[in-house]
Amino acid sequence: MLRQWLKHTLRRTMEALIRALVHWTARTCRWEFVDCELAEKALFDGDEGVILVTPHENVISMLALGLAGWPFKGKVVISSHRTVDWIYRLTEKLGIDLIIVDKNNPSQNVNEAVKETLAKGETVLITPDGPLGPPHIFDPGVWLLARRHKARVVFLNGIWTRQFRVNTWDHHKIPLPFAKGYILGIDPFVPGKEFAGVRHEDIINGSADPNHPAVKVPADMLAKVKQAEREILGRRL
């Protein structure tokens, strides 16, 4: 009983500290888009809803940007799991609307909520490698979702000059106060039928064609991020 109480108290204390850190970071950080002007325009100036796709490691980073003045208006799609519930509680306490995935009927639950959100001209944020990974391996269902609703996809990732990573499956990024964030991405697009025809299991085990768009597009984006990270952070060394 005492052990459970201590574990619960420690978890809640860490959540409170991270929440305070995110708020502090939001008040002191700076950020800019890099080489993705159309993506920036789609998010800030577009009157149509978009699906924002980012690796799970960036959820808190994106929330920090929102608190720092990024006019994110929309909802975050989550699939609750005990190992990452702290992130979702934090998300709610930061005032972000959530789309909770129904474990018994996930497709219908998400489709209806996404359709309603996009119809309002709002953004839907999805982490296709969540909630349990593998990291950076995107479930191709996100492309099907975009096709079904004829939604533009804006694919973003973040680089922070000051951050630490949580010891979770995705090594979650926590930006630190006075950091500068660089947001990289690809121009918005609507996935076509060429994104269909591949299974998530095949992508995970490496048997999927590496040139298939559902495999190649995320891989190219992540390669771009790694290169940019070396260049941006290398200039600070």
Short mmCIF file of N, CA, C and O in Angstrom, two decimals, residues 87-222:
data_model
loop_
_atom_site.label_atom_id
_atom_site.label_comp_id
_atom_site.label_asym_id
_atom_site.label_seq_id
_atom_site.Cartn_x
_atom_site.Cartn_y
_atom_site.Cartn_z
N ILE A 87 1.19 11.95 -20.27
CA ILE A 87 1.24 12.94 -21.34
C ILE A 87 -0.17 13.44 -21.64
O ILE A 87 -0.39 14.64 -21.85
N TYR A 88 -1.14 12.54 -21.62
CA TYR A 88 -2.50 12.93 -21.95
C TYR A 88 -3.12 13.78 -20.84
O TYR A 88 -3.86 14.72 -21.12
N ARG A 89 -2.82 13.45 -19.59
CA ARG A 89 -3.30 14.29 -18.50
C ARG A 89 -2.70 15.69 -18.60
O ARG A 89 -3.37 16.69 -18.37
N LEU A 90 -1.42 15.74 -18.94
CA LEU A 90 -0.76 17.02 -19.12
C LEU A 90 -1.41 17.80 -20.25
O LEU A 90 -1.66 19.00 -20.14
N THR A 91 -1.71 17.12 -21.34
CA THR A 91 -2.34 17.75 -22.49
C THR A 91 -3.67 18.39 -22.10
O THR A 91 -3.95 19.54 -22.45
N GLU A 92 -4.48 17.66 -21.35
CA GLU A 92 -5.77 18.19 -20.92
C GLU A 92 -5.60 19.39 -20.01
O GLU A 92 -6.31 20.39 -20.13
N LYS A 93 -4.64 19.32 -19.09
CA LYS A 93 -4.43 20.42 -18.13
C LYS A 93 -3.87 21.66 -18.81
O LYS A 93 -3.97 22.76 -18.27
N LEU A 94 -3.26 21.49 -19.98
CA LEU A 94 -2.78 22.64 -20.74
C LEU A 94 -3.89 23.24 -21.62
O LEU A 94 -3.66 24.17 -22.36
N GLY A 95 -5.09 22.66 -21.52
CA GLY A 95 -6.24 23.24 -22.21
C GLY A 95 -6.42 22.80 -23.64
O GLY A 95 -7.10 23.47 -24.42
N ILE A 96 -5.81 21.67 -24.03
CA ILE A 96 -5.93 21.17 -25.40
C ILE A 96 -7.07 20.16 -25.48
O ILE A 96 -7.18 19.26 -24.64
N ASP A 97 -7.94 20.32 -26.49
CA ASP A 97 -9.04 19.37 -26.69
C ASP A 97 -8.50 18.05 -27.24
O ASP A 97 -7.60 18.04 -28.09
N LEU A 98 -9.06 16.98 -26.77
CA LEU A 98 -8.60 15.64 -27.15
C LEU A 98 -9.68 14.87 -27.90
O LEU A 98 -10.87 15.05 -27.66
N ILE A 99 -9.24 14.02 -28.81
CA ILE A 99 -10.10 13.00 -29.42
C ILE A 99 -9.63 11.67 -28.86
O ILE A 99 -8.54 11.19 -29.20
N ILE A 100 -10.40 11.10 -27.97
CA ILE A 100 -10.02 9.85 -27.31
C ILE A 100 -10.40 8.68 -28.22
O ILE A 100 -11.56 8.53 -28.60
N VAL A 101 -9.43 7.87 -28.54
CA VAL A 101 -9.69 6.72 -29.40
C VAL A 101 -10.42 5.64 -28.61
O VAL A 101 -9.97 5.22 -27.55
N ASP A 102 -11.57 5.22 -29.12
CA ASP A 102 -12.35 4.15 -28.51
C ASP A 102 -11.68 2.81 -28.85
O ASP A 102 -11.61 2.42 -30.01
N LYS A 103 -11.18 2.13 -27.84
CA LYS A 103 -10.46 0.89 -28.09
C LYS A 103 -11.36 -0.19 -28.71
O LYS A 103 -10.88 -1.07 -29.42
N ASN A 104 -12.66 -0.12 -28.42
CA ASN A 104 -13.57 -1.14 -28.95
C ASN A 104 -13.98 -0.86 -30.39
O ASN A 104 -14.32 -1.78 -31.13
N ASN A 105 -13.97 0.42 -30.78
CA ASN A 105 -14.37 0.76 -32.15
C ASN A 105 -13.57 1.99 -32.59
O ASN A 105 -14.13 3.07 -32.80
N PRO A 106 -12.25 1.85 -32.72
CA PRO A 106 -11.40 3.01 -32.96
C PRO A 106 -11.67 3.75 -34.26
O PRO A 106 -11.65 4.97 -34.29
N SER A 107 -11.93 3.04 -35.34
CA SER A 107 -12.09 3.68 -36.63
C SER A 107 -13.28 4.64 -36.65
O SER A 107 -13.18 5.79 -37.05
N GLN A 108 -14.44 4.15 -36.21
CA GLN A 108 -15.65 4.97 -36.23
C GLN A 108 -15.49 6.17 -35.31
O GLN A 108 -15.84 7.29 -35.66
N ASN A 109 -14.94 5.96 -34.14
CA ASN A 109 -14.75 7.02 -33.16
C ASN A 109 -13.89 8.14 -33.72
O ASN A 109 -14.22 9.32 -33.65
N VAL A 110 -12.76 7.79 -34.31
CA VAL A 110 -11.82 8.78 -34.83
C VAL A 110 -12.39 9.45 -36.07
O VAL A 110 -12.31 10.68 -36.22
N ASN A 111 -12.97 8.69 -36.98
CA ASN A 111 -13.50 9.25 -38.22
C ASN A 111 -14.53 10.34 -37.95
O ASN A 111 -14.48 11.42 -38.56
N GLU A 112 -15.45 10.08 -37.05
CA GLU A 112 -16.50 11.05 -36.77
C GLU A 112 -15.94 12.31 -36.14
O GLU A 112 -16.31 13.43 -36.51
N ALA A 113 -15.02 12.15 -35.18
CA ALA A 113 -14.44 13.30 -34.50
C ALA A 113 -13.56 14.13 -35.44
O ALA A 113 -13.59 15.36 -35.41
N VAL A 114 -12.77 13.45 -36.26
CA VAL A 114 -11.90 14.15 -37.21
C VAL A 114 -12.75 14.90 -38.25
O VAL A 114 -12.46 16.06 -38.58
N LYS A 115 -13.78 14.26 -38.75
CA LYS A 115 -14.65 14.90 -39.74
C LYS A 115 -15.27 16.17 -39.17
O LYS A 115 -15.28 17.23 -39.83
N GLU A 116 -15.73 16.12 -37.94
CA GLU A 116 -16.35 17.28 -37.29
C GLU A 116 -15.33 18.41 -37.09
O GLU A 116 -15.63 19.58 -37.33
N THR A 117 -14.12 18.04 -36.68
CA THR A 117 -13.09 19.05 -36.43
C THR A 117 -12.65 19.72 -37.72
O THR A 117 -12.52 20.95 -37.79
N LEU A 118 -12.41 18.93 -38.76
CA LEU A 118 -11.98 19.48 -40.04
C LEU A 118 -13.06 20.37 -40.65
O LEU A 118 -12.74 21.38 -41.29
N ALA A 119 -14.31 20.01 -40.45
CA ALA A 119 -15.41 20.81 -41.00
C ALA A 119 -15.44 22.21 -40.41
O ALA A 119 -15.95 23.15 -41.04
N LYS A 120 -14.90 22.37 -39.23
CA LYS A 120 -14.83 23.68 -38.57
C LYS A 120 -13.62 24.48 -39.02
O LYS A 120 -13.41 25.61 -38.55
N GLY A 121 -12.80 23.90 -39.90
CA GLY A 121 -11.59 24.58 -40.33
C GLY A 121 -10.48 24.50 -39.31
O GLY A 121 -9.54 25.31 -39.33
N GLU A 122 -10.55 23.53 -38.42
CA GLU A 122 -9.56 23.39 -37.37
C GLU A 122 -8.54 22.31 -37.71
O GLU A 122 -8.71 21.56 -38.68
N THR A 123 -7.50 22.24 -36.90
CA THR A 123 -6.41 21.30 -37.13
C THR A 123 -6.58 20.06 -36.26
O THR A 123 -7.01 20.15 -35.11
N VAL A 124 -6.23 18.92 -36.82
CA VAL A 124 -6.20 17.67 -36.06
C VAL A 124 -4.74 17.23 -35.98
O VAL A 124 -4.07 17.07 -37.00
N LEU A 125 -4.22 17.08 -34.77
CA LEU A 125 -2.85 16.63 -34.58
C LEU A 125 -2.85 15.13 -34.30
O LEU A 125 -3.55 14.67 -33.40
N ILE A 126 -2.08 14.39 -35.10
CA ILE A 126 -2.01 12.93 -34.97
C ILE A 126 -0.55 12.52 -34.86
O ILE A 126 0.32 13.04 -35.57
N THR A 127 -0.27 11.58 -33.97
CA THR A 127 1.07 10.99 -33.86
C THR A 127 0.98 9.54 -34.34
O THR A 127 0.64 8.65 -33.57
N PRO A 128 1.27 9.28 -35.61
CA PRO A 128 1.02 7.95 -36.18
C PRO A 128 1.91 6.85 -35.63
O PRO A 128 1.67 5.67 -35.93
N ASP A 129 2.94 7.19 -34.85
CA ASP A 129 3.75 6.13 -34.25
C ASP A 129 3.36 5.88 -32.80
O ASP A 129 4.00 5.08 -32.11
N GLY A 130 2.31 6.55 -32.30
CA GLY A 130 1.85 6.32 -30.94
C GLY A 130 0.73 5.29 -30.91
O GLY A 130 0.22 4.88 -31.95
N PRO A 131 0.31 4.85 -29.70
CA PRO A 131 0.84 5.28 -28.42
C PRO A 131 2.05 4.48 -27.92
O PRO A 131 2.63 4.82 -26.91
N LEU A 132 2.42 3.41 -28.61
CA LEU A 132 3.48 2.54 -28.09
C LEU A 132 4.59 2.23 -29.09
O LEU A 132 5.42 1.38 -28.84
N GLY A 133 4.58 2.90 -30.24
CA GLY A 133 5.68 2.70 -31.18
C GLY A 133 5.47 1.52 -32.12
O GLY A 133 4.36 0.98 -32.24
N PRO A 134 6.55 1.12 -32.78
CA PRO A 134 7.92 1.61 -32.65
C PRO A 134 8.04 3.09 -33.05
O PRO A 134 7.25 3.57 -33.86
N PRO A 135 9.04 3.79 -32.48
CA PRO A 135 9.18 5.20 -32.80
C PRO A 135 9.51 5.43 -34.27
O PRO A 135 10.27 4.67 -34.88
N HIS A 136 8.86 6.46 -34.84
CA HIS A 136 9.11 6.90 -36.21
C HIS A 136 8.61 5.91 -37.26
O HIS A 136 8.90 6.07 -38.44
N ILE A 137 7.85 4.89 -36.84
CA ILE A 137 7.22 3.97 -37.78
C ILE A 137 5.74 4.35 -37.84
O ILE A 137 4.99 4.08 -36.91
N PHE A 138 5.32 4.98 -38.94
CA PHE A 138 3.99 5.55 -39.01
C PHE A 138 2.96 4.52 -39.47
O PHE A 138 3.17 3.83 -40.46
N ASP A 139 1.85 4.48 -38.75
CA ASP A 139 0.72 3.64 -39.15
C ASP A 139 0.12 4.24 -40.43
O ASP A 139 -0.28 5.41 -40.44
N PRO A 140 0.06 3.47 -41.52
CA PRO A 140 -0.47 4.01 -42.78
C PRO A 140 -1.93 4.41 -42.70
O PRO A 140 -2.46 5.04 -43.62
N GLY A 141 -2.61 4.06 -41.60
CA GLY A 141 -3.99 4.47 -41.44
C GLY A 141 -4.18 5.97 -41.45
O GLY A 141 -5.26 6.47 -41.80
N VAL A 142 -3.13 6.72 -41.10
CA VAL A 142 -3.25 8.18 -41.10
C VAL A 142 -3.45 8.71 -42.52
O VAL A 142 -4.18 9.69 -42.73
N TRP A 143 -2.83 8.06 -43.51
CA TRP A 143 -3.01 8.49 -44.90
C TRP A 143 -4.42 8.17 -45.39
O TRP A 143 -5.02 8.95 -46.14
N LEU A 144 -4.94 7.01 -44.96
CA LEU A 144 -6.31 6.64 -45.31
C LEU A 144 -7.29 7.64 -44.73
O LEU A 144 -8.27 8.04 -45.38
N LEU A 145 -7.03 8.06 -43.49
CA LEU A 145 -7.90 9.03 -42.83
C LEU A 145 -7.91 10.35 -43.60
O LEU A 145 -8.98 10.94 -43.82
N ALA A 146 -6.75 10.80 -44.04
CA ALA A 146 -6.67 12.05 -44.80
C ALA A 146 -7.37 11.92 -46.14
O ALA A 146 -8.08 12.84 -46.58
N ARG A 147 -7.20 10.78 -46.82
CA ARG A 147 -7.86 10.56 -48.10
C ARG A 147 -9.37 10.56 -47.94
O ARG A 147 -10.09 11.15 -48.75
N ARG A 148 -9.83 9.91 -46.89
CA ARG A 148 -11.27 9.78 -46.68
C ARG A 148 -11.93 11.15 -46.51
O ARG A 148 -13.05 11.38 -46.99
N HIS A 149 -11.22 12.07 -45.86
CA HIS A 149 -11.80 13.39 -45.59
C HIS A 149 -11.25 14.46 -46.52
O HIS A 149 -11.50 15.65 -46.31
N LYS A 150 -10.46 14.03 -47.54
CA LYS A 150 -9.86 14.97 -48.50
C LYS A 150 -9.15 16.10 -47.78
O LYS A 150 -9.26 17.29 -48.16
N ALA A 151 -8.43 15.73 -46.74
CA ALA A 151 -7.74 16.72 -45.91
C ALA A 151 -6.29 16.85 -46.31
O ALA A 151 -5.64 15.88 -46.70
N ARG A 152 -5.77 18.06 -46.23
CA ARG A 152 -4.35 18.28 -46.45
C ARG A 152 -3.57 17.79 -45.24
O ARG A 152 -4.02 17.94 -44.10
N VAL A 153 -2.42 17.23 -45.49
CA VAL A 153 -1.53 16.77 -44.43
C VAL A 153 -0.34 17.72 -44.34
O VAL A 153 0.28 18.04 -45.35
N VAL A 154 -0.07 18.21 -43.15
CA VAL A 154 1.11 19.02 -42.89
C VAL A 154 2.00 18.21 -41.96
O VAL A 154 1.61 17.88 -40.84
N PHE A 155 3.17 17.85 -42.44
CA PHE A 155 4.08 16.95 -41.74
C PHE A 155 5.18 17.79 -41.10
O PHE A 155 5.99 18.40 -41.79
N LEU A 156 5.20 17.86 -39.76
CA LEU A 156 6.15 18.71 -39.06
C LEU A 156 6.98 17.93 -38.05
O LEU A 156 6.57 16.89 -37.54
N ASN A 157 8.15 18.45 -37.77
CA ASN A 157 9.00 17.92 -36.71
C ASN A 157 9.75 19.09 -36.11
O ASN A 157 9.90 20.13 -36.75
N GLY A 158 10.21 18.94 -34.88
CA GLY A 158 10.84 20.05 -34.19
C GLY A 158 12.26 19.75 -33.73
O GLY A 158 12.58 18.62 -33.38
N ILE A 159 13.09 20.79 -33.75
CA ILE A 159 14.45 20.73 -33.21
C ILE A 159 14.56 21.84 -32.17
O ILE A 159 14.20 22.99 -32.44
N TRP A 160 15.05 21.49 -30.99
CA TRP A 160 15.21 22.46 -29.91
C TRP A 160 16.68 22.58 -29.54
O TRP A 160 17.40 21.59 -29.45
N THR A 161 17.11 23.82 -29.30
CA THR A 161 18.50 24.03 -28.93
C THR A 161 18.78 23.61 -27.49
O THR A 161 19.92 23.35 -27.13
N ARG A 162 17.71 23.56 -26.68
CA ARG A 162 17.84 23.12 -25.29
C ARG A 162 16.67 22.19 -24.98
O ARG A 162 15.52 22.60 -25.08
N GLN A 163 16.98 20.96 -24.62
CA GLN A 163 15.92 20.00 -24.34
C GLN A 163 16.49 18.84 -23.54
O GLN A 163 17.70 18.66 -23.45
N PHE A 164 15.59 18.08 -22.92
CA PHE A 164 15.99 16.78 -22.39
C PHE A 164 14.96 15.76 -22.82
O PHE A 164 13.86 16.11 -23.27
N ARG A 165 15.30 14.50 -22.72
CA ARG A 165 14.41 13.45 -23.18
C ARG A 165 14.01 12.55 -22.01
O ARG A 165 14.84 12.21 -21.17
N VAL A 166 12.73 12.20 -22.01
CA VAL A 166 12.18 11.31 -20.99
C VAL A 166 12.51 9.87 -21.36
O VAL A 166 12.56 9.51 -22.54
N ASN A 167 12.73 9.04 -20.36
CA ASN A 167 13.08 7.64 -20.60
C ASN A 167 11.82 6.82 -20.89
O ASN A 167 11.37 6.00 -20.09
N THR A 168 11.23 7.09 -22.07
CA THR A 168 10.06 6.35 -22.53
C THR A 168 10.41 5.72 -23.88
O THR A 168 11.49 5.93 -24.42
N TRP A 169 9.47 4.95 -24.43
CA TRP A 169 9.76 4.25 -25.69
C TRP A 169 10.11 5.22 -26.81
O TRP A 169 10.86 4.88 -27.72
N ASP A 170 9.55 6.44 -26.78
CA ASP A 170 9.79 7.40 -27.85
C ASP A 170 10.86 8.43 -27.48
O ASP A 170 11.16 9.32 -28.28
N HIS A 171 11.42 8.32 -26.26
CA HIS A 171 12.40 9.31 -25.79
C HIS A 171 11.85 10.73 -25.96
O HIS A 171 12.44 11.58 -26.61
N HIS A 172 10.72 10.95 -25.31
CA HIS A 172 9.94 12.17 -25.49
C HIS A 172 10.77 13.43 -25.24
O HIS A 172 11.51 13.52 -24.26
N LYS A 173 10.63 14.42 -26.13
CA LYS A 173 11.36 15.67 -26.02
C LYS A 173 10.66 16.63 -25.06
O LYS A 173 9.45 16.87 -25.20
N ILE A 174 11.41 17.19 -24.13
CA ILE A 174 10.90 18.24 -23.25
C ILE A 174 11.77 19.48 -23.48
O ILE A 174 12.93 19.52 -23.04
N PRO A 175 11.27 20.49 -24.16
CA PRO A 175 12.08 21.69 -24.38
C PRO A 175 12.32 22.43 -23.07
O PRO A 175 11.46 22.46 -22.19
N LEU A 176 13.49 23.03 -22.94
CA LEU A 176 13.87 23.74 -21.73
C LEU A 176 13.68 25.24 -21.89
O LEU A 176 13.64 25.76 -23.02
N PRO A 177 13.55 25.97 -20.78
CA PRO A 177 13.40 27.43 -20.86
C PRO A 177 14.52 28.09 -21.64
O PRO A 177 15.66 27.63 -21.62
N PHE A 178 14.15 29.15 -22.34
CA PHE A 178 15.07 29.96 -23.15
C PHE A 178 15.61 29.20 -24.37
O PHE A 178 16.59 29.63 -24.98
N ALA A 179 14.96 28.10 -24.72
CA ALA A 179 15.36 27.36 -25.92
C ALA A 179 14.82 28.06 -27.16
O ALA A 179 13.89 28.88 -27.09
N LYS A 180 15.39 27.70 -28.29
CA LYS A 180 14.84 28.13 -29.56
C LYS A 180 14.42 26.90 -30.33
O LYS A 180 15.16 25.92 -30.40
N GLY A 181 13.22 26.94 -30.87
CA GLY A 181 12.70 25.82 -31.62
C GLY A 181 12.72 26.09 -33.11
O GLY A 181 12.39 27.19 -33.56
N TYR A 182 13.13 25.08 -33.86
CA TYR A 182 13.12 25.14 -35.32
C TYR A 182 12.12 24.10 -35.82
O TYR A 182 12.27 22.91 -35.52
N ILE A 183 11.13 24.55 -36.56
CA ILE A 183 10.08 23.66 -37.03
C ILE A 183 10.32 23.36 -38.50
O ILE A 183 10.35 24.27 -39.34
N LEU A 184 10.51 22.10 -38.82
CA LEU A 184 10.75 21.67 -40.19
C LEU A 184 9.60 20.80 -40.67
O LEU A 184 8.95 20.13 -39.87
N GLY A 185 9.39 20.80 -41.97
CA GLY A 185 8.32 19.97 -42.48
C GLY A 185 8.34 19.88 -43.99
O GLY A 185 9.27 20.32 -44.65
N ILE A 186 7.28 19.30 -44.52
CA ILE A 186 7.11 19.24 -45.97
C ILE A 186 5.83 19.99 -46.31
O ILE A 186 4.95 20.17 -45.47
N ASP A 187 5.74 20.47 -47.52
CA ASP A 187 4.59 21.24 -47.95
C ASP A 187 3.32 20.40 -47.84
O ASP A 187 3.35 19.18 -48.03
N PRO A 188 2.19 21.03 -47.56
CA PRO A 188 0.94 20.29 -47.39
C PRO A 188 0.55 19.54 -48.66
O PRO A 188 0.76 20.02 -49.78
N PHE A 189 -0.01 18.37 -48.48
CA PHE A 189 -0.45 17.56 -49.61
C PHE A 189 -1.63 16.71 -49.19
O PHE A 189 -1.87 16.49 -48.00
N VAL A 190 -2.38 16.26 -50.17
CA VAL A 190 -3.49 15.33 -49.92
C VAL A 190 -3.04 13.96 -50.42
O VAL A 190 -2.81 13.79 -51.63
N PRO A 191 -2.89 12.97 -49.54
CA PRO A 191 -2.42 11.64 -49.97
C PRO A 191 -3.36 11.04 -51.01
O PRO A 191 -4.58 11.08 -50.86
N GLY A 192 -2.77 10.48 -52.05
CA GLY A 192 -3.56 9.83 -53.08
C GLY A 192 -3.65 8.34 -52.85
O GLY A 192 -3.19 7.81 -51.83
N LYS A 193 -4.22 7.65 -53.82
CA LYS A 193 -4.42 6.21 -53.68
C LYS A 193 -3.10 5.44 -53.65
O LYS A 193 -3.06 4.29 -53.22
N GLU A 194 -2.01 6.11 -54.10
CA GLU A 194 -0.70 5.44 -54.07
C GLU A 194 -0.22 5.18 -52.66
O GLU A 194 0.70 4.39 -52.44
N PHE A 195 -0.82 5.84 -51.66
CA PHE A 195 -0.43 5.63 -50.27
C PHE A 195 -1.09 4.38 -49.68
O PHE A 195 -0.76 3.97 -48.57
N ALA A 196 -2.03 3.79 -50.40
CA ALA A 196 -2.72 2.59 -49.92
C ALA A 196 -1.92 1.34 -50.28
O ALA A 196 -0.93 1.40 -51.00
N GLY A 197 -2.38 0.21 -49.76
CA GLY A 197 -1.80 -1.06 -50.16
C GLY A 197 -0.59 -1.52 -49.38
O GLY A 197 0.17 -2.37 -49.86
N VAL A 198 -0.40 -0.99 -48.18
CA VAL A 198 0.71 -1.46 -47.34
C VAL A 198 0.20 -1.61 -45.91
O VAL A 198 -0.62 -0.82 -45.45
N ARG A 199 0.68 -2.63 -45.24
CA ARG A 199 0.24 -2.89 -43.87
C ARG A 199 1.24 -2.34 -42.87
O ARG A 199 2.45 -2.32 -43.12
N HIS A 200 0.70 -1.92 -41.73
CA HIS A 200 1.56 -1.41 -40.67
C HIS A 200 2.55 -2.47 -40.22
O HIS A 200 3.73 -2.19 -39.99
N GLU A 201 2.10 -3.71 -40.12
CA GLU A 201 2.96 -4.81 -39.68
C GLU A 201 4.15 -4.98 -40.62
O GLU A 201 5.27 -5.26 -40.18
N ASP A 202 3.91 -4.81 -41.93
CA ASP A 202 4.99 -4.97 -42.90
C ASP A 202 6.01 -3.84 -42.79
O ASP A 202 7.21 -4.05 -43.01
N ILE A 203 5.52 -2.64 -42.47
CA ILE A 203 6.46 -1.52 -42.28
C ILE A 203 7.31 -1.77 -41.04
O ILE A 203 8.52 -1.54 -41.04
N ILE A 204 6.69 -2.29 -39.99
CA ILE A 204 7.41 -2.54 -38.74
C ILE A 204 8.50 -3.59 -38.94
O ILE A 204 9.65 -3.41 -38.49
N ASN A 205 8.17 -4.69 -39.60
CA ASN A 205 9.15 -5.78 -39.74
C ASN A 205 10.11 -5.60 -40.92
O ASN A 205 10.98 -6.44 -41.15
N GLY A 206 9.93 -4.50 -41.66
CA GLY A 206 10.87 -4.19 -42.73
C GLY A 206 10.61 -4.87 -44.05
O GLY A 206 11.42 -4.77 -44.97
N SER A 207 9.47 -5.56 -44.19
CA SER A 207 9.19 -6.27 -45.43
C SER A 207 8.47 -5.41 -46.47
O SER A 207 8.31 -5.82 -47.61
N ALA A 208 8.03 -4.20 -46.07
CA ALA A 208 7.35 -3.31 -47.00
C ALA A 208 8.36 -2.69 -47.97
O ALA A 208 9.54 -2.52 -47.64
N ASP A 209 7.89 -2.37 -49.16
CA ASP A 209 8.74 -1.74 -50.17
C ASP A 209 9.20 -0.37 -49.65
O ASP A 209 8.36 0.50 -49.35
N PRO A 210 10.50 -0.13 -49.53
CA PRO A 210 10.98 1.16 -49.00
C PRO A 210 10.63 2.34 -49.88
O PRO A 210 10.69 3.49 -49.42
N ASN A 211 10.26 2.08 -51.15
CA ASN A 211 9.89 3.16 -52.06
C ASN A 211 8.38 3.44 -52.06
O ASN A 211 7.92 4.34 -52.78
N HIS A 212 7.63 2.66 -51.29
CA HIS A 212 6.20 2.91 -51.17
C HIS A 212 6.01 4.27 -50.48
O HIS A 212 6.68 4.55 -49.48
N PRO A 213 5.12 5.13 -50.99
CA PRO A 213 4.97 6.47 -50.40
C PRO A 213 4.69 6.46 -48.89
O PRO A 213 5.17 7.35 -48.17
N ALA A 214 3.93 5.47 -48.41
CA ALA A 214 3.63 5.41 -46.97
C ALA A 214 4.87 5.12 -46.14
O ALA A 214 4.88 5.36 -44.94
N VAL A 215 5.90 4.60 -46.78
CA VAL A 215 7.18 4.32 -46.11
C VAL A 215 8.19 5.42 -46.41
O VAL A 215 8.88 5.93 -45.53
N LYS A 216 8.24 5.83 -47.67
CA LYS A 216 9.28 6.76 -48.12
C LYS A 216 9.06 8.19 -47.63
O LYS A 216 10.02 8.88 -47.24
N VAL A 217 7.82 8.67 -47.63
CA VAL A 217 7.56 10.05 -47.21
C VAL A 217 7.99 10.30 -45.77
O VAL A 217 8.74 11.25 -45.49
N PRO A 218 7.57 9.46 -44.79
CA PRO A 218 8.06 9.68 -43.42
C PRO A 218 9.57 9.52 -43.31
O PRO A 218 10.23 10.29 -42.59
N ALA A 219 10.13 8.54 -44.02
CA ALA A 219 11.58 8.32 -43.94
C ALA A 219 12.34 9.52 -44.47
O ALA A 219 13.35 9.95 -43.89
N ASP A 220 11.89 10.10 -45.60
CA ASP A 220 12.54 11.27 -46.16
C ASP A 220 12.46 12.46 -45.20
O ASP A 220 13.42 13.23 -45.05
N MET A 221 11.30 12.61 -44.58
CA MET A 221 11.11 13.72 -43.64
C MET A 221 12.05 13.59 -42.46
O MET A 221 12.73 14.54 -42.05
N LEU A 222 12.14 12.41 -41.89
CA LEU A 222 12.99 12.20 -40.72
C LEU A 222 14.46 12.36 -41.07
O LEU A 222 15.26 12.85 -40.27
#
